[in-house]
Coordinates of C-alpha atoms in Angstrom, one line a residue:
M71 CA -158.2 -51.4 76.2
R72 CA -154.7 -50.2 75.4
P73 CA -154.0 -53.0 73.0
A74 CA -157.3 -52.5 71.2
F75 CA -156.5 -48.8 70.9
A76 CA -153.1 -49.6 69.5
V77 CA -154.6 -52.0 66.9
G78 CA -157.0 -49.2 65.9
L79 CA -154.0 -46.9 65.4
V80 CA -152.2 -49.5 63.3
F81 CA -155.1 -50.2 60.9
A82 CA -156.4 -46.6 60.7
G83 CA -152.9 -45.1 60.2
C84 CA -151.4 -47.7 57.9
C85 CA -154.4 -48.2 55.7
S86 CA -154.9 -44.5 55.2
N87 CA -151.1 -44.2 54.6
V88 CA -151.4 -46.5 51.6
I89 CA -153.8 -44.0 49.9
F90 CA -151.2 -41.2 50.0
L91 CA -148.4 -43.6 49.1
E92 CA -150.3 -44.6 46.0
L93 CA -150.9 -41.0 45.1
L94 CA -147.2 -40.3 45.4
A95 CA -146.1 -43.4 43.6
R96 CA -148.5 -43.0 40.7
K97 CA -147.0 -39.6 39.9
H98 CA -143.3 -40.4 40.7
P99 CA -142.8 -44.2 41.0
G100 CA -139.2 -43.8 42.2
C101 CA -140.0 -41.5 45.2
G102 CA -139.6 -44.2 47.8
N103 CA -136.3 -42.8 49.2
I104 CA -137.7 -39.3 49.9
V105 CA -140.9 -40.8 51.4
T106 CA -138.9 -43.0 53.8
F107 CA -136.5 -40.2 54.7
A108 CA -139.3 -37.9 55.5
Q109 CA -141.0 -40.5 57.7
F110 CA -137.8 -41.2 59.6
L111 CA -136.9 -37.5 59.9
F112 CA -140.4 -36.5 61.2
I113 CA -140.5 -39.3 63.8
A114 CA -136.9 -38.7 64.9
V115 CA -137.5 -34.9 65.3
E116 CA -140.7 -35.5 67.2
G117 CA -139.0 -38.0 69.5
F118 CA -136.0 -35.7 70.1
L119 CA -138.3 -32.8 71.1
F120 CA -140.9 -34.6 73.3
E121 CA -139.3 -37.9 74.3
A122 CA -135.5 -37.2 74.5
D123 CA -136.1 -33.7 75.8
L124 CA -133.6 -32.2 73.4
G125 CA -131.1 -34.8 74.4
R126 CA -131.2 -34.1 78.1
K127 CA -133.1 -37.2 79.0
R128 CA -131.1 -40.4 79.5
P129 CA -132.5 -43.5 77.8
A130 CA -134.2 -46.0 80.2
I131 CA -133.1 -49.1 78.2
P132 CA -129.1 -50.1 77.9
I133 CA -139.2 -67.7 73.3
R134 CA -141.0 -70.0 72.6
Y135 CA -144.6 -70.7 71.3
S136 CA -146.9 -73.7 70.7
I137 CA -147.2 -75.6 67.4
F138 CA -150.8 -74.3 67.1
K139 CA -149.5 -70.7 67.1
Y140 CA -146.9 -71.5 64.5
T141 CA -149.5 -73.2 62.3
S142 CA -151.8 -70.2 62.5
I143 CA -149.0 -67.8 61.4
A144 CA -148.0 -70.1 58.6
L145 CA -151.6 -70.1 57.3
V146 CA -151.7 -66.3 57.3
S147 CA -148.4 -66.1 55.5
V148 CA -149.4 -68.7 52.9
G149 CA -152.7 -66.9 52.3
I150 CA -151.0 -63.5 51.7
F151 CA -148.4 -65.2 49.5
I152 CA -151.2 -66.7 47.3
C153 CA -153.0 -63.4 46.9
T154 CA -149.8 -61.5 46.2
F155 CA -148.6 -64.2 43.7
M156 CA -151.8 -64.2 41.7
S157 CA -152.0 -60.4 41.6
A158 CA -148.4 -60.3 40.4
K159 CA -149.1 -62.8 37.6
Q160 CA -152.0 -60.6 36.4
V161 CA -149.8 -57.5 36.4
T162 CA -147.0 -59.3 34.6
S163 CA -149.4 -60.6 31.9
Q164 CA -151.0 -57.3 31.3
S165 CA -147.9 -55.1 31.3
S166 CA -145.3 -57.2 29.5
S167 CA -145.0 -56.6 25.8
S168 CA -142.8 -59.6 25.2
E169 CA -141.9 -62.9 26.9
N170 CA -138.5 -61.5 27.8
D171 CA -140.0 -58.4 29.4
G172 CA -142.4 -60.5 31.4
F173 CA -139.6 -62.7 32.7
Q174 CA -137.6 -59.7 33.8
A175 CA -140.6 -58.2 35.5
F176 CA -141.2 -61.6 37.2
L177 CA -137.6 -61.6 38.5
R178 CA -138.0 -58.1 39.8
W179 CA -141.2 -59.2 41.6
L180 CA -139.4 -62.2 43.1
L181 CA -136.6 -59.8 44.3
G182 CA -139.2 -57.6 45.9
I183 CA -141.0 -60.5 47.6
G184 CA -137.6 -61.7 48.9
A185 CA -136.8 -58.3 50.3
L186 CA -140.3 -58.1 52.0
T187 CA -139.9 -61.6 53.4
F188 CA -136.5 -60.7 54.8
A189 CA -137.8 -57.5 56.2
L190 CA -140.7 -59.3 57.9
L191 CA -138.4 -61.9 59.5
M192 CA -136.1 -59.1 60.7
S193 CA -139.1 -57.2 62.1
A194 CA -140.2 -60.3 63.9
R195 CA -136.7 -60.8 65.4
M196 CA -136.6 -57.2 66.4
G197 CA -140.0 -57.7 68.1
I198 CA -138.6 -60.6 70.2
F199 CA -135.6 -58.4 71.1
Q200 CA -137.9 -55.6 72.2
E201 CA -140.0 -57.9 74.2
T202 CA -136.9 -59.1 76.1
L203 CA -135.8 -55.5 76.7
Y204 CA -139.3 -54.4 78.0
K205 CA -139.4 -57.3 80.4
Q206 CA -136.0 -56.3 81.8
F207 CA -136.2 -52.5 81.8
G208 CA -139.9 -51.7 81.6
K209 CA -142.2 -50.5 78.9
H210 CA -140.8 -47.5 76.9
S211 CA -142.4 -47.6 73.5
K212 CA -141.9 -43.9 72.7
E213 CA -138.2 -44.2 73.5
A214 CA -137.8 -47.3 71.2
L215 CA -139.7 -45.5 68.5
F216 CA -137.4 -42.5 68.7
Y217 CA -134.1 -44.5 68.6
N218 CA -135.3 -46.8 65.9
H219 CA -135.8 -43.8 63.6
A220 CA -133.1 -41.5 64.8
L221 CA -130.1 -43.9 64.6
P222 CA -130.6 -44.9 60.9
L223 CA -130.8 -41.3 59.7
P224 CA -127.1 -41.0 58.7
G225 CA -127.6 -43.8 56.3
F226 CA -129.7 -41.6 54.1
I227 CA -126.6 -39.7 53.1
F228 CA -126.0 -42.3 50.5
L229 CA -129.4 -41.5 49.0
A230 CA -129.0 -37.7 49.2
S231 CA -128.8 -37.3 45.4
D232 CA -132.0 -39.2 44.7
I233 CA -133.8 -37.4 47.6
Y234 CA -132.8 -34.0 46.2
D235 CA -133.9 -34.9 42.7
H236 CA -137.3 -35.9 43.9
A237 CA -137.6 -32.8 46.1
V238 CA -137.1 -30.7 42.9
L239 CA -139.8 -32.7 41.1
F240 CA -142.1 -32.2 44.1
N241 CA -141.6 -28.5 43.9
K242 CA -142.6 -28.5 40.2
S243 CA -146.0 -30.3 40.9
E244 CA -149.3 -28.4 40.6
L245 CA -150.3 -26.1 43.4
Y246 CA -152.9 -27.3 45.9
Q247 CA -154.9 -25.3 48.5
V248 CA -154.9 -27.1 51.8
P249 CA -158.4 -27.4 53.2
F250 CA -159.3 -25.4 56.3
I251 CA -155.9 -23.7 56.3
G252 CA -156.0 -21.9 53.0
V253 CA -152.2 -22.4 52.4
T254 CA -151.2 -23.2 48.8
V255 CA -148.4 -25.7 48.4
P256 CA -147.3 -28.1 45.6
I257 CA -149.6 -31.1 45.8
M258 CA -146.9 -33.6 46.0
W259 CA -145.6 -32.0 49.3
F260 CA -149.1 -32.2 50.6
Y261 CA -149.4 -35.9 49.8
L262 CA -146.0 -36.4 51.4
L263 CA -147.0 -34.6 54.6
M264 CA -150.2 -36.6 54.9
N265 CA -148.2 -39.8 54.3
V266 CA -145.7 -38.9 57.0
I267 CA -148.5 -38.1 59.5
T268 CA -150.4 -41.3 58.9
Q269 CA -147.2 -43.3 59.0
Y270 CA -146.5 -41.8 62.5
V271 CA -150.0 -42.9 63.7
C272 CA -149.4 -46.4 62.3
I273 CA -145.9 -46.9 63.7
R274 CA -146.9 -45.4 67.0
G275 CA -149.6 -48.0 67.3
V276 CA -147.1 -50.8 66.4
F277 CA -144.7 -49.7 69.2
I278 CA -147.5 -49.5 71.7
L279 CA -148.4 -53.1 70.8
T280 CA -144.8 -54.2 71.4
T281 CA -145.2 -53.2 75.0
E282 CA -148.6 -54.7 75.5
C283 CA -148.5 -58.0 73.5
A284 CA -146.2 -60.8 72.6
S285 CA -144.0 -60.3 69.6
L286 CA -145.8 -63.0 67.7
T287 CA -149.1 -61.1 68.2
V288 CA -147.5 -57.9 67.0
T289 CA -146.2 -59.6 63.9
L290 CA -149.6 -61.1 63.2
V291 CA -151.3 -57.7 63.5
V292 CA -148.8 -56.0 61.2
T293 CA -149.0 -58.9 58.7
L294 CA -152.8 -58.7 58.7
R295 CA -152.6 -54.9 58.1
K296 CA -150.5 -55.6 55.1
F297 CA -153.1 -58.1 53.8
V298 CA -155.8 -55.5 54.3
S299 CA -153.7 -53.0 52.3
L300 CA -153.3 -55.6 49.6
I301 CA -157.0 -56.2 49.3
F302 CA -157.6 -52.4 49.2
S303 CA -155.1 -52.1 46.4
I304 CA -156.9 -54.8 44.4
L305 CA -160.2 -53.1 44.9
Y306 CA -158.8 -49.6 44.2
F307 CA -157.3 -50.6 40.8
Q308 CA -160.3 -52.8 40.1
N309 CA -158.2 -55.9 39.5
P310 CA -160.1 -59.3 39.3
F311 CA -160.5 -61.1 42.6
T312 CA -160.0 -64.7 41.5
L313 CA -160.6 -68.1 43.1
W314 CA -157.0 -68.1 44.3
H315 CA -157.5 -64.8 46.0
W316 CA -160.5 -66.3 47.8
L317 CA -158.3 -69.2 48.9
G318 CA -155.6 -67.0 50.2
T319 CA -158.2 -64.9 52.1
L320 CA -159.6 -68.1 53.6
F321 CA -156.2 -69.1 54.8
V322 CA -155.6 -65.7 56.4
F323 CA -158.8 -65.7 58.3
V324 CA -158.6 -69.3 59.4
G325 CA -155.0 -68.7 60.6
T326 CA -156.2 -65.6 62.5
L327 CA -159.0 -67.5 64.1
M328 CA -156.6 -70.3 65.1
Y329 CA -154.2 -67.8 66.6
T330 CA -156.9 -66.1 68.7
E331 CA -158.2 -69.5 69.7
V332 CA -161.7 -68.3 69.1
W333 CA -163.0 -71.9 69.1
N334 CA -161.6 -72.6 72.6
N335 CA -163.2 -69.3 73.8
L336 CA -166.5 -70.3 72.3
G337 CA -166.3 -73.7 74.0
T338 CA -165.5 -72.1 77.3
T339 CA -168.4 -69.8 77.0
K340 CA -170.8 -72.6 76.1
S341 CA -169.6 -74.7 79.1
Q342 CA -170.1 -71.7 81.4
L343 CA -173.6 -71.2 80.1
Q344 CA -174.4 -74.8 80.6
K345 CA -173.2 -74.6 84.2
E346 CA -175.4 -71.6 84.8
D347 CA -178.4 -73.3 83.3
K348 CA -177.9 -76.3 85.7
K349 CA -177.6 -74.0 88.6
D350 CA -180.9 -72.3 87.7

């Protein structure tokens, strides 16, 4: 029950988070630093108050898989790559005014894909490390969540100028009256607040999963969530869903079914039913 609840938090939190991130990025495309800083600051403050008990609580914490599992993850990754690649080609062909501009945009896209791939690999490695720690010291997902967001905060000093500039821009945005509360705030700050809250729900679910499931399962769930966000983005901007997108989607779902071993479970269920019929 707890893993199912965590998966629900991941998909509900992360997919709704995409909506507010899109609203922020459409108005100010370069606002990624202030969004990330706000997310880390919120989670760190919440953890410092309720998990670390204002610093008085001492922290509790000082592989291998089958070929079948690796194949399933590879299929999911290939499927997402195909969908992302085809979408990027459409964006490049529509937005570039010249061949040179299109090539530069394609290089930037490759750089972004490389960064995302590296981040995914590092996230998977961190999941394995967390899995080892939980086996040795017990399950402490909230503590891990706090330290993972509190320790990197000093690094945002190097981005202080950009964060400040976007904070000024957010202050200049149109006013918005928050429903049910009646408070009027600049709309960009409202979008940022909702983004931070939904991100907390998402990442809280991810860290619960790290205590309940194997790191490979956590990586698969997070990757599937990113795929769902990609599909949502395609539908939101009404981009064409080509044959290649269908092929990528097929790979994702086949890989997921392989990982969950649904065919083996169905075979077990059928054999159990046959045994019960013979008994009757």
